[in-house]
Tab-separated table of C-alpha atoms in Angstrom:
chain	number	residue	atom	x	y	z
A	14	MET	CA	-31.574	14.823	-12.490
A	15	ARG	CA	-34.849	15.975	-10.985
A	16	ASP	CA	-33.356	16.162	-7.484
A	17	LEU	CA	-30.897	18.888	-8.532
A	18	THR	CA	-31.396	22.544	-7.755
A	19	PRO	CA	-31.621	24.998	-10.683
A	20	ASP	CA	-28.043	26.124	-9.987
A	21	GLU	CA	-26.816	22.524	-9.956
A	22	ARG	CA	-28.570	21.770	-13.239
A	23	GLU	CA	-27.054	24.873	-14.808
A	24	PHE	CA	-23.589	23.927	-13.597
A	25	ALA	CA	-23.942	20.326	-14.820
A	26	GLY	CA	-24.983	21.622	-18.229
A	27	LEU	CA	-22.016	23.988	-18.339
A	28	VAL	CA	-19.517	21.189	-17.684
A	29	ARG	CA	-21.324	18.870	-20.091
A	30	ASP	CA	-20.977	21.491	-22.844
A	31	PHE	CA	-17.265	21.839	-22.059
A	32	ALA	CA	-16.888	18.059	-22.129
A	33	GLU	CA	-18.549	17.753	-25.519
A	34	GLN	CA	-16.879	20.756	-27.136
A	35	VAL	CA	-13.346	20.570	-25.683
A	36	VAL	CA	-12.715	17.167	-24.106
A	37	ALA	CA	-14.474	14.799	-26.504
A	38	PRO	CA	-12.710	15.955	-29.708
A	39	GLN	CA	-9.275	15.138	-28.299
A	40	ALA	CA	-10.193	11.922	-26.475
A	41	TYR	CA	-9.479	9.421	-29.260
A	42	GLU	CA	-6.041	10.819	-30.093
A	43	ALA	CA	-5.076	11.182	-26.434
A	44	ASP	CA	-6.086	7.564	-25.850
A	45	ARG	CA	-4.226	6.359	-28.932
A	46	THR	CA	-1.013	8.161	-28.003
A	47	HIS	CA	-1.296	7.592	-24.233
A	48	THR	CA	-1.016	11.350	-23.655
A	49	LEU	CA	-2.615	13.446	-20.928
A	50	ASN	CA	-3.627	16.727	-22.546
A	51	LEU	CA	-2.410	19.358	-20.109
A	52	ASP	CA	-4.110	22.116	-22.132
A	53	VAL	CA	-7.433	20.513	-21.246
A	54	VAL	CA	-6.321	20.234	-17.617
A	55	ALA	CA	-5.457	23.942	-17.649
A	56	GLN	CA	-8.895	24.832	-19.004
A	57	MET	CA	-10.503	22.718	-16.289
A	58	GLY	CA	-8.470	24.677	-13.779
A	59	GLU	CA	-9.619	27.978	-15.266
A	60	MET	CA	-13.219	26.786	-14.870
A	61	GLY	CA	-12.538	26.185	-11.187
A	62	LEU	CA	-13.193	22.452	-11.330
A	63	PHE	CA	-10.178	21.484	-9.205
A	64	GLY	CA	-11.286	23.861	-6.468
A	65	LEU	CA	-14.970	22.951	-6.345
A	66	PRO	CA	-15.308	21.463	-2.829
A	67	PHE	CA	-12.795	23.754	-1.105
A	68	PRO	CA	-13.174	27.104	0.710
A	69	GLU	CA	-12.460	30.325	-1.126
A	70	GLU	CA	-9.773	31.267	1.403
A	71	TYR	CA	-7.472	28.643	-0.149
A	72	GLY	CA	-8.393	29.439	-3.738
A	73	GLY	CA	-11.388	27.108	-3.943
A	74	GLN	CA	-14.881	27.697	-5.243
A	75	GLY	CA	-16.693	27.257	-1.941
A	76	GLY	CA	-18.807	24.482	-3.414
A	77	ASP	CA	-19.464	20.943	-2.279
A	78	TYR	CA	-18.937	17.314	-3.215
A	79	MET	CA	-22.199	17.250	-5.145
A	80	ALA	CA	-20.803	19.835	-7.550
A	81	LEU	CA	-17.585	17.872	-7.902
A	82	GLY	CA	-19.546	14.720	-8.690
A	83	LEU	CA	-21.603	16.510	-11.338
A	84	ALA	CA	-18.423	17.709	-13.031
A	85	ILE	CA	-16.784	14.287	-12.906
A	86	GLU	CA	-19.901	12.568	-14.255
A	87	ALA	CA	-20.055	14.975	-17.210
A	88	LEU	CA	-16.357	14.435	-17.990
A	89	GLY	CA	-16.540	10.662	-17.490
A	90	ARG	CA	-19.273	10.494	-20.084
A	91	VAL	CA	-16.824	11.523	-22.828
A	92	ASP	CA	-13.337	10.708	-21.491
A	93	GLN	CA	-12.668	8.668	-18.364
A	94	SER	CA	-8.964	9.554	-18.407
A	95	ILE	CA	-9.717	13.253	-18.056
A	96	ALA	CA	-12.380	12.542	-15.448
A	97	ILE	CA	-10.024	10.473	-13.295
A	98	THR	CA	-7.381	13.194	-13.595
A	99	LEU	CA	-9.835	15.595	-11.956
A	100	GLU	CA	-11.074	13.027	-9.435
A	101	ALA	CA	-7.575	12.070	-8.317
A	102	GLY	CA	-6.391	15.673	-8.379
A	103	VAL	CA	-9.098	16.609	-5.899
A	104	SER	CA	-9.764	13.486	-3.809
A	105	LEU	CA	-6.248	12.091	-3.641
A	106	GLY	CA	-4.090	15.121	-4.351
A	107	ALA	CA	-5.568	18.146	-2.600
A	108	MET	CA	-8.006	16.622	-0.109
A	109	PRO	CA	-5.362	15.042	2.199
A	110	ILE	CA	-3.720	18.455	2.573
A	111	PHE	CA	-7.051	20.190	3.199
A	112	LEU	CA	-8.371	17.651	5.696
A	113	PHE	CA	-5.205	16.816	7.611
A	114	GLY	CA	-2.522	19.356	6.771
A	115	THR	CA	-1.337	22.212	8.933
A	116	GLU	CA	-2.443	25.741	8.170
A	117	GLU	CA	0.996	26.454	6.721
A	118	GLN	CA	0.780	23.381	4.476
A	119	LYS	CA	-2.668	24.387	3.260
A	120	ARG	CA	-1.585	27.896	2.352
A	121	ARG	CA	1.602	26.662	0.733
A	122	TYR	CA	0.197	23.869	-1.437
A	123	LEU	CA	-3.545	24.280	-1.945
A	124	PRO	CA	-3.715	27.418	-4.137
A	125	ASP	CA	-1.816	25.802	-7.025
A	126	LEU	CA	-3.648	22.478	-6.651
A	127	LEU	CA	-7.056	24.142	-6.592
A	128	SER	CA	-6.266	26.286	-9.629
A	129	GLY	CA	-5.222	23.250	-11.668
A	130	THR	CA	-1.728	24.644	-12.244
A	131	ALA	CA	-0.288	21.783	-10.181
A	132	LEU	CA	-1.220	18.155	-9.549
A	133	ALA	CA	-0.368	15.781	-6.707
A	134	GLY	CA	-0.535	12.027	-6.225
A	135	PHE	CA	-1.407	9.818	-3.276
A	136	GLY	CA	1.021	6.944	-2.741
A	137	LEU	CA	-0.863	4.197	-0.957
A	138	THR	CA	-0.825	1.018	-3.035
A	139	GLU	CA	2.264	-1.222	-2.998
A	140	PRO	CA	3.141	-4.537	-4.650
A	141	GLU	CA	2.042	-6.337	-1.454
A	142	ALA	CA	-0.428	-3.779	-0.092
A	143	GLY	CA	-3.598	-2.823	-1.919
A	144	SER	CA	-6.914	-3.403	-0.190
A	145	ASP	CA	-4.794	-4.682	2.708
A	146	ALA	CA	-3.123	-1.346	3.351
A	147	GLY	CA	-1.956	-2.636	6.722
A	148	ALA	CA	0.594	-4.694	4.789
A	149	THR	CA	2.470	-1.487	3.936
A	150	ARG	CA	6.218	-2.057	3.693
A	151	THR	CA	7.439	1.409	2.774
A	152	THR	CA	9.199	2.853	5.815
A	153	ALA	CA	10.051	6.311	7.053
A	154	ARG	CA	12.392	6.874	9.989
A	155	LEU	CA	13.327	10.132	11.641
A	156	ASP	CA	16.971	11.063	11.317
A	157	GLY	CA	17.394	14.358	13.115
A	158	ASP	CA	14.899	16.740	11.534
A	159	GLU	CA	14.338	14.641	8.397
A	160	TRP	CA	12.300	11.618	7.365
A	161	VAL	CA	14.295	8.986	5.475
A	162	ILE	CA	11.939	7.051	3.210
A	163	ASN	CA	12.548	3.646	1.624
A	164	GLY	CA	10.162	1.479	-0.347
A	165	SER	CA	7.939	1.505	-3.415
A	166	LYS	CA	4.422	2.364	-4.513
A	167	GLN	CA	2.452	1.328	-7.577
A	168	PHE	CA	-0.509	2.503	-9.685
A	169	ILE	CA	-0.120	6.128	-8.558
A	170	THR	CA	-2.237	8.580	-10.579
A	171	ASN	CA	-1.013	12.091	-11.481
A	172	SER	CA	2.459	11.270	-10.142
A	173	GLY	CA	4.593	11.963	-13.205
A	174	THR	CA	3.121	14.852	-15.190
A	175	ASP	CA	5.012	18.024	-16.022
A	176	ILE	CA	2.914	19.848	-13.420
A	177	THR	CA	3.046	17.235	-10.639
A	178	ARG	CA	4.260	19.001	-7.502
A	179	PHE	CA	4.440	16.187	-4.945
A	180	VAL	CA	3.035	12.884	-3.749
A	181	THR	CA	1.846	12.036	-0.273
A	182	VAL	CA	2.845	8.529	0.752
A	183	THR	CA	1.814	6.196	3.534
A	184	ALA	CA	4.786	4.695	5.354
A	185	VAL	CA	5.507	2.682	8.461
A	186	THR	CA	6.987	5.115	10.978
A	187	GLY	CA	7.164	2.804	13.978
A	188	GLU	CA	5.092	0.398	16.044
A	189	ARG	CA	2.261	0.856	18.542
A	190	ASP	CA	0.793	-1.908	20.659
A	191	GLY	CA	2.400	-4.517	18.450
A	192	LYS	CA	0.939	-3.028	15.269
A	193	LYS	CA	2.503	-0.965	12.514
A	194	GLU	CA	2.309	2.765	13.008
A	195	ILE	CA	1.422	4.187	9.595
A	196	SER	CA	1.821	7.882	8.846
A	197	THR	CA	1.458	10.068	5.765
A	198	ILE	CA	4.380	12.135	4.483
A	199	LEU	CA	4.614	14.645	1.644
A	200	VAL	CA	7.452	14.042	-0.824
A	201	PRO	CA	8.118	16.773	-3.419
A	202	ASN	CA	8.908	15.673	-6.962
A	203	GLY	CA	12.618	16.024	-7.613
A	204	THR	CA	13.587	14.911	-4.104
A	205	PRO	CA	16.901	12.974	-4.327
A	206	GLY	CA	16.188	9.270	-3.897
A	207	PHE	CA	12.590	9.624	-5.112
A	208	THR	CA	12.186	8.109	-8.574
A	209	VAL	CA	9.077	8.255	-10.724
A	210	GLU	CA	9.415	5.103	-12.806
A	211	PRO	CA	8.243	4.829	-16.465
A	212	ALA	CA	4.492	4.976	-16.999
A	213	TYR	CA	2.475	1.767	-17.136
A	214	ASP	CA	1.181	0.248	-20.373
A	215	LYS	CA	-2.430	-0.112	-19.219
A	216	VAL	CA	-5.521	-1.813	-20.620
A	217	GLY	CA	-7.480	1.422	-20.300
A	218	TRP	CA	-7.318	4.993	-19.031
A	219	HIS	CA	-4.518	5.440	-21.538
A	220	ALA	CA	-4.441	9.226	-21.219
A	221	SER	CA	-4.317	9.139	-17.426
A	222	ASP	CA	-0.868	9.564	-15.904
A	223	THR	CA	0.004	6.485	-13.797
A	224	HIS	CA	3.424	5.398	-12.508
A	225	PRO	CA	5.196	3.170	-10.006
A	226	LEU	CA	7.334	5.082	-7.500
A	227	THR	CA	10.601	4.128	-5.814
A	228	PHE	CA	12.112	5.633	-2.661
A	229	THR	CA	15.761	5.000	-1.816
A	230	ASP	CA	16.882	6.957	1.246
A	231	ALA	CA	14.713	9.849	0.100
A	232	ARG	CA	14.976	12.641	2.664
A	233	VAL	CA	12.301	15.229	3.385
A	234	PRO	CA	11.876	17.662	6.297
A	235	ALA	CA	10.143	16.371	9.423
A	236	GLU	CA	7.448	19.034	8.977
A	237	ASN	CA	6.331	17.230	5.777
A	238	LEU	CA	4.293	14.906	7.978
A	239	ILE	CA	0.637	15.236	6.943
A	240	GLY	CA	-1.697	14.928	9.897
A	241	GLU	CA	-0.921	13.274	13.190
A	242	ARG	CA	1.832	10.666	13.303
A	243	GLY	CA	0.335	7.177	13.343
A	244	ARG	CA	-3.005	8.326	11.881
A	245	GLY	CA	-2.089	7.702	8.259
A	246	PHE	CA	-4.198	4.542	7.925
A	247	SER	CA	-7.387	5.953	9.421
A	248	ASN	CA	-6.961	9.196	7.494
A	249	PHE	CA	-6.542	7.242	4.274
A	250	LEU	CA	-9.839	5.446	4.918
A	251	LYS	CA	-11.637	8.799	5.158
A	252	ILE	CA	-10.029	9.904	1.898
A	253	LEU	CA	-11.221	6.747	0.155
A	254	ASP	CA	-14.773	7.077	1.492
A	255	GLU	CA	-15.082	10.460	-0.204
A	256	GLY	CA	-13.270	9.287	-3.314
A	257	ARG	CA	-15.750	6.453	-3.785
A	258	ILE	CA	-18.527	8.978	-4.312
A	259	ALA	CA	-16.484	10.652	-7.038
A	260	ILE	CA	-15.652	7.321	-8.687
A	261	ALA	CA	-19.351	6.445	-8.602
A	262	ALA	CA	-20.130	9.700	-10.402
A	263	LEU	CA	-17.473	8.925	-13.012
A	264	ALA	CA	-18.886	5.423	-13.508
A	265	THR	CA	-22.392	6.845	-13.902
A	266	GLY	CA	-21.178	9.116	-16.671
A	267	ALA	CA	-19.516	6.192	-18.428
A	268	ALA	CA	-22.641	4.048	-18.098
A	269	GLU	CA	-24.769	6.857	-19.526
A	270	ALA	CA	-22.408	7.354	-22.463
A	271	CYS	CA	-22.679	3.675	-23.372
A	272	LEU	CA	-26.467	3.838	-23.139
A	273	GLU	CA	-26.706	6.940	-25.342
A	274	ALA	CA	-24.396	5.460	-27.955
A	275	ALA	CA	-26.240	2.140	-27.970
A	276	VAL	CA	-29.673	3.771	-28.338
A	277	ASP	CA	-28.466	5.940	-31.209
A	278	TYR	CA	-26.794	3.026	-32.972
A	279	ALA	CA	-29.779	0.676	-32.501
A	280	LYS	CA	-32.093	3.230	-34.117
A	281	LYS	CA	-29.827	3.673	-37.154
A	282	ARG	CA	-28.618	0.078	-37.652
A	283	ASN	CA	-30.901	-1.952	-39.907
A	284	VAL	CA	-31.061	-5.712	-39.402
A	285	PHE	CA	-33.044	-7.764	-41.908
A	286	GLY	CA	-34.704	-4.614	-43.189
A	287	THR	CA	-35.742	-3.026	-39.873
A	288	PRO	CA	-33.943	-0.957	-37.241
A	289	LEU	CA	-32.261	-2.991	-34.526
A	290	SER	CA	-34.188	-0.911	-31.978
A	291	THR	CA	-37.476	-2.514	-33.088
A	292	ARG	CA	-36.367	-5.938	-31.865
A	293	GLN	CA	-37.440	-6.830	-28.361
A	294	ASN	CA	-34.144	-8.341	-27.275
A	295	ALA	CA	-32.402	-5.039	-28.104
A	296	GLN	CA	-35.160	-3.061	-26.401
A	297	PHE	CA	-34.806	-5.088	-23.213
A	298	THR	CA	-31.030	-4.687	-23.275
A	299	LEU	CA	-31.370	-0.913	-23.622
A	300	ALA	CA	-34.010	-0.797	-20.880
A	301	ARG	CA	-31.670	-2.587	-18.467
A	302	MET	CA	-28.898	-0.177	-19.381
A	303	GLU	CA	-31.171	2.775	-18.601
A	304	SER	CA	-32.132	1.258	-15.254
A	305	ARG	CA	-28.473	0.867	-14.294
A	306	VAL	CA	-27.766	4.534	-15.060
A	307	HIS	CA	-30.804	5.620	-13.071
A	308	MET	CA	-29.927	3.605	-9.979
A	309	SER	CA	-26.264	4.585	-10.130
A	310	ARG	CA	-27.091	8.275	-10.236
A	311	LEU	CA	-29.531	7.977	-7.344
A	312	ALA	CA	-26.900	6.156	-5.287
A	313	TRP	CA	-24.072	8.636	-5.723
A	314	HIS	CA	-26.372	11.644	-5.347
A	315	HIS	CA	-27.595	10.228	-2.023
A	316	ALA	CA	-24.066	9.606	-0.750
A	317	ALA	CA	-22.924	13.071	-1.828
A	318	ARG	CA	-25.865	14.760	-0.113
A	319	LEU	CA	-25.071	12.939	3.136
A	320	ARG	CA	-21.410	13.886	2.924
A	321	ASP	CA	-22.220	17.538	2.275
A	322	ALA	CA	-24.684	17.571	5.180
A	323	GLY	CA	-21.974	16.355	7.546
A	324	GLU	CA	-23.685	13.016	8.139
A	325	GLU	CA	-22.182	9.523	8.056
A	326	PHE	CA	-21.896	8.363	4.474
A	327	ALA	CA	-19.295	5.583	4.277
A	328	VAL	CA	-21.798	2.762	3.723
A	329	GLU	CA	-23.782	4.790	1.194
A	330	ALA	CA	-20.531	5.577	-0.637
A	331	ALA	CA	-19.802	1.846	-0.777
A	332	HIS	CA	-23.282	1.189	-2.205
A	333	ALA	CA	-22.743	3.893	-4.819
A	334	LYS	CA	-19.294	2.641	-5.800
A	335	LEU	CA	-20.553	-0.949	-6.042
A	336	VAL	CA	-23.642	-0.394	-8.182
A	337	SER	CA	-22.173	2.288	-10.433
A	338	SER	CA	-18.915	0.521	-11.252
A	339	GLU	CA	-20.827	-2.634	-12.142
A	340	ALA	CA	-23.261	-0.535	-14.184
A	341	ALA	CA	-20.402	1.004	-16.161
A	342	MET	CA	-18.872	-2.378	-16.913
A	343	ASP	CA	-22.210	-4.013	-17.739
A	344	ASN	CA	-23.316	-1.128	-19.961
A	345	ALA	CA	-19.978	-1.107	-21.764
A	346	ARG	CA	-20.316	-4.813	-22.467
A	347	ASP	CA	-23.933	-4.485	-23.645
A	348	ALA	CA	-23.170	-1.449	-25.803
A	349	THR	CA	-20.295	-3.293	-27.429
A	350	GLN	CA	-22.671	-6.168	-28.204
A	351	ILE	CA	-25.240	-3.787	-29.707
A	352	PHE	CA	-22.528	-2.304	-31.921
A	353	GLY	CA	-21.347	-5.747	-33.029
A	354	GLY	CA	-18.031	-5.668	-34.861
A	355	ASN	CA	-17.938	-1.872	-34.762
A	356	GLY	CA	-17.913	-2.043	-30.985
A	357	PHE	CA	-14.527	-3.732	-31.182
A	358	MET	CA	-13.023	-0.797	-33.084
A	359	ASN	CA	-11.238	1.817	-30.998
A	360	GLU	CA	-12.609	4.653	-33.126
A	361	TYR	CA	-15.960	4.113	-31.404
A	362	PRO	CA	-16.153	5.473	-27.838
A	363	VAL	CA	-17.912	2.334	-26.583
A	364	ALA	CA	-14.695	0.390	-27.228
A	365	ARG	CA	-12.765	2.851	-25.074
A	366	HIS	CA	-15.390	2.633	-22.333
A	367	TYR	CA	-15.173	-1.154	-22.489
A	368	ARG	CA	-11.437	-0.974	-21.800
A	369	ASP	CA	-11.665	1.883	-19.323
A	370	SER	CA	-14.539	0.685	-17.169
A	371	LYS	CA	-12.996	-2.432	-15.687
A	372	ILE	CA	-10.698	-0.439	-13.408
A	373	LEU	CA	-13.768	1.197	-11.865
A	374	GLU	CA	-14.446	-2.134	-10.145
A	375	ILE	CA	-10.905	-2.140	-8.730
A	376	GLY	CA	-9.582	1.353	-7.990
A	377	GLU	CA	-10.299	3.197	-4.709
A	378	GLY	CA	-11.610	-0.021	-3.179
A	379	THR	CA	-12.431	-3.182	-5.095
A	380	THR	CA	-15.939	-4.563	-5.484
A	381	GLU	CA	-15.080	-7.066	-2.773
A	382	VAL	CA	-14.099	-4.292	-0.365
A	383	GLN	CA	-17.421	-2.526	-0.978
A	384	LEU	CA	-19.265	-5.766	-0.254
A	385	LEU	CA	-17.268	-6.141	2.959
A	386	VAL	CA	-18.158	-2.612	4.068
A	387	ILE	CA	-21.839	-3.299	3.419
A	388	ALA	CA	-21.689	-6.710	5.119
A	389	ARG	CA	-20.140	-5.135	8.209
A	390	ALA	CA	-22.952	-2.586	8.297
A	391	LEU	CA	-25.358	-5.541	8.326
A	392	GLY	CA	-23.505	-7.018	11.296
A	393	VAL	CA	-22.530	-10.197	9.464
A	394	ALA	CA	-18.818	-9.545	8.921
């Protein structure tokens, strides 16, 4: 982390200490019981982590996306479920309100979101609309001064916790020039006709709150429109560009955790009378793991610096998401191999990272979407 300022290094160390002392001890049990520890979430809120990249006037810390990434990387190193709770709480929960909401919406919703006393979800993905968000089927029609929403969403993070306040959903609100007009609408939890379905039984991220959502003539006030009508799709793309930096930071933390565990285990594990770390095949595996962490961190740091400087960063965010998510998955696989049979036991964190890391190549834009973004920048797609 030589490119960090002294203040950034101090902050990263502070969150890393919190992760090791508070988050790590509860991670195994939370994973085993599929339970999001809201006490940990509350402590993260007290530290100001949910408000990092937001202005102080709304209850934020006046920081930047670099600081958010440092926090998410430190958390992802010990517990990806907790890290994604923060990432989604900021990037998908609060950021749409901050970037596109009215001043009244910002002052009404942001203080609780930025303090960590409330969470919000972002309802984009549907059974037939993931990377192809233009295939959205959820509809919202104006009936007097209310939106009437019908449809369903899936894989929505932070949508069903005891402190979830609302979800913002993309919905077809009409047609323009023969194309669907997609807008974003805020739907408070508890709205009649809005059902948070039972949580998923997932391969990983067991302690992260994730649900399908159903809307059956759910009515919300017309002023719950977030941003300009018909701009929901383009606004969502901006949200995902920023979120990819945060996911890249999370993946870097996971990749580093697998490296650290593998190095420690290889030094202690004797094979035919000598430590595993003395064997060249293990050394080369560990060296590749270190290289992946190094390149991943450089990539997300670069994208975050561009974003914070107000420069274009979408392609760099795609690079960061691509290399870091693959690094997390590759390092998890290699660490599991170094651990041998122990790597298949859930009591070892590398097993949890092996299960958790796959979604990093899918969520907030699949690997294929990142490749498409990069190919378009090359002028070949």
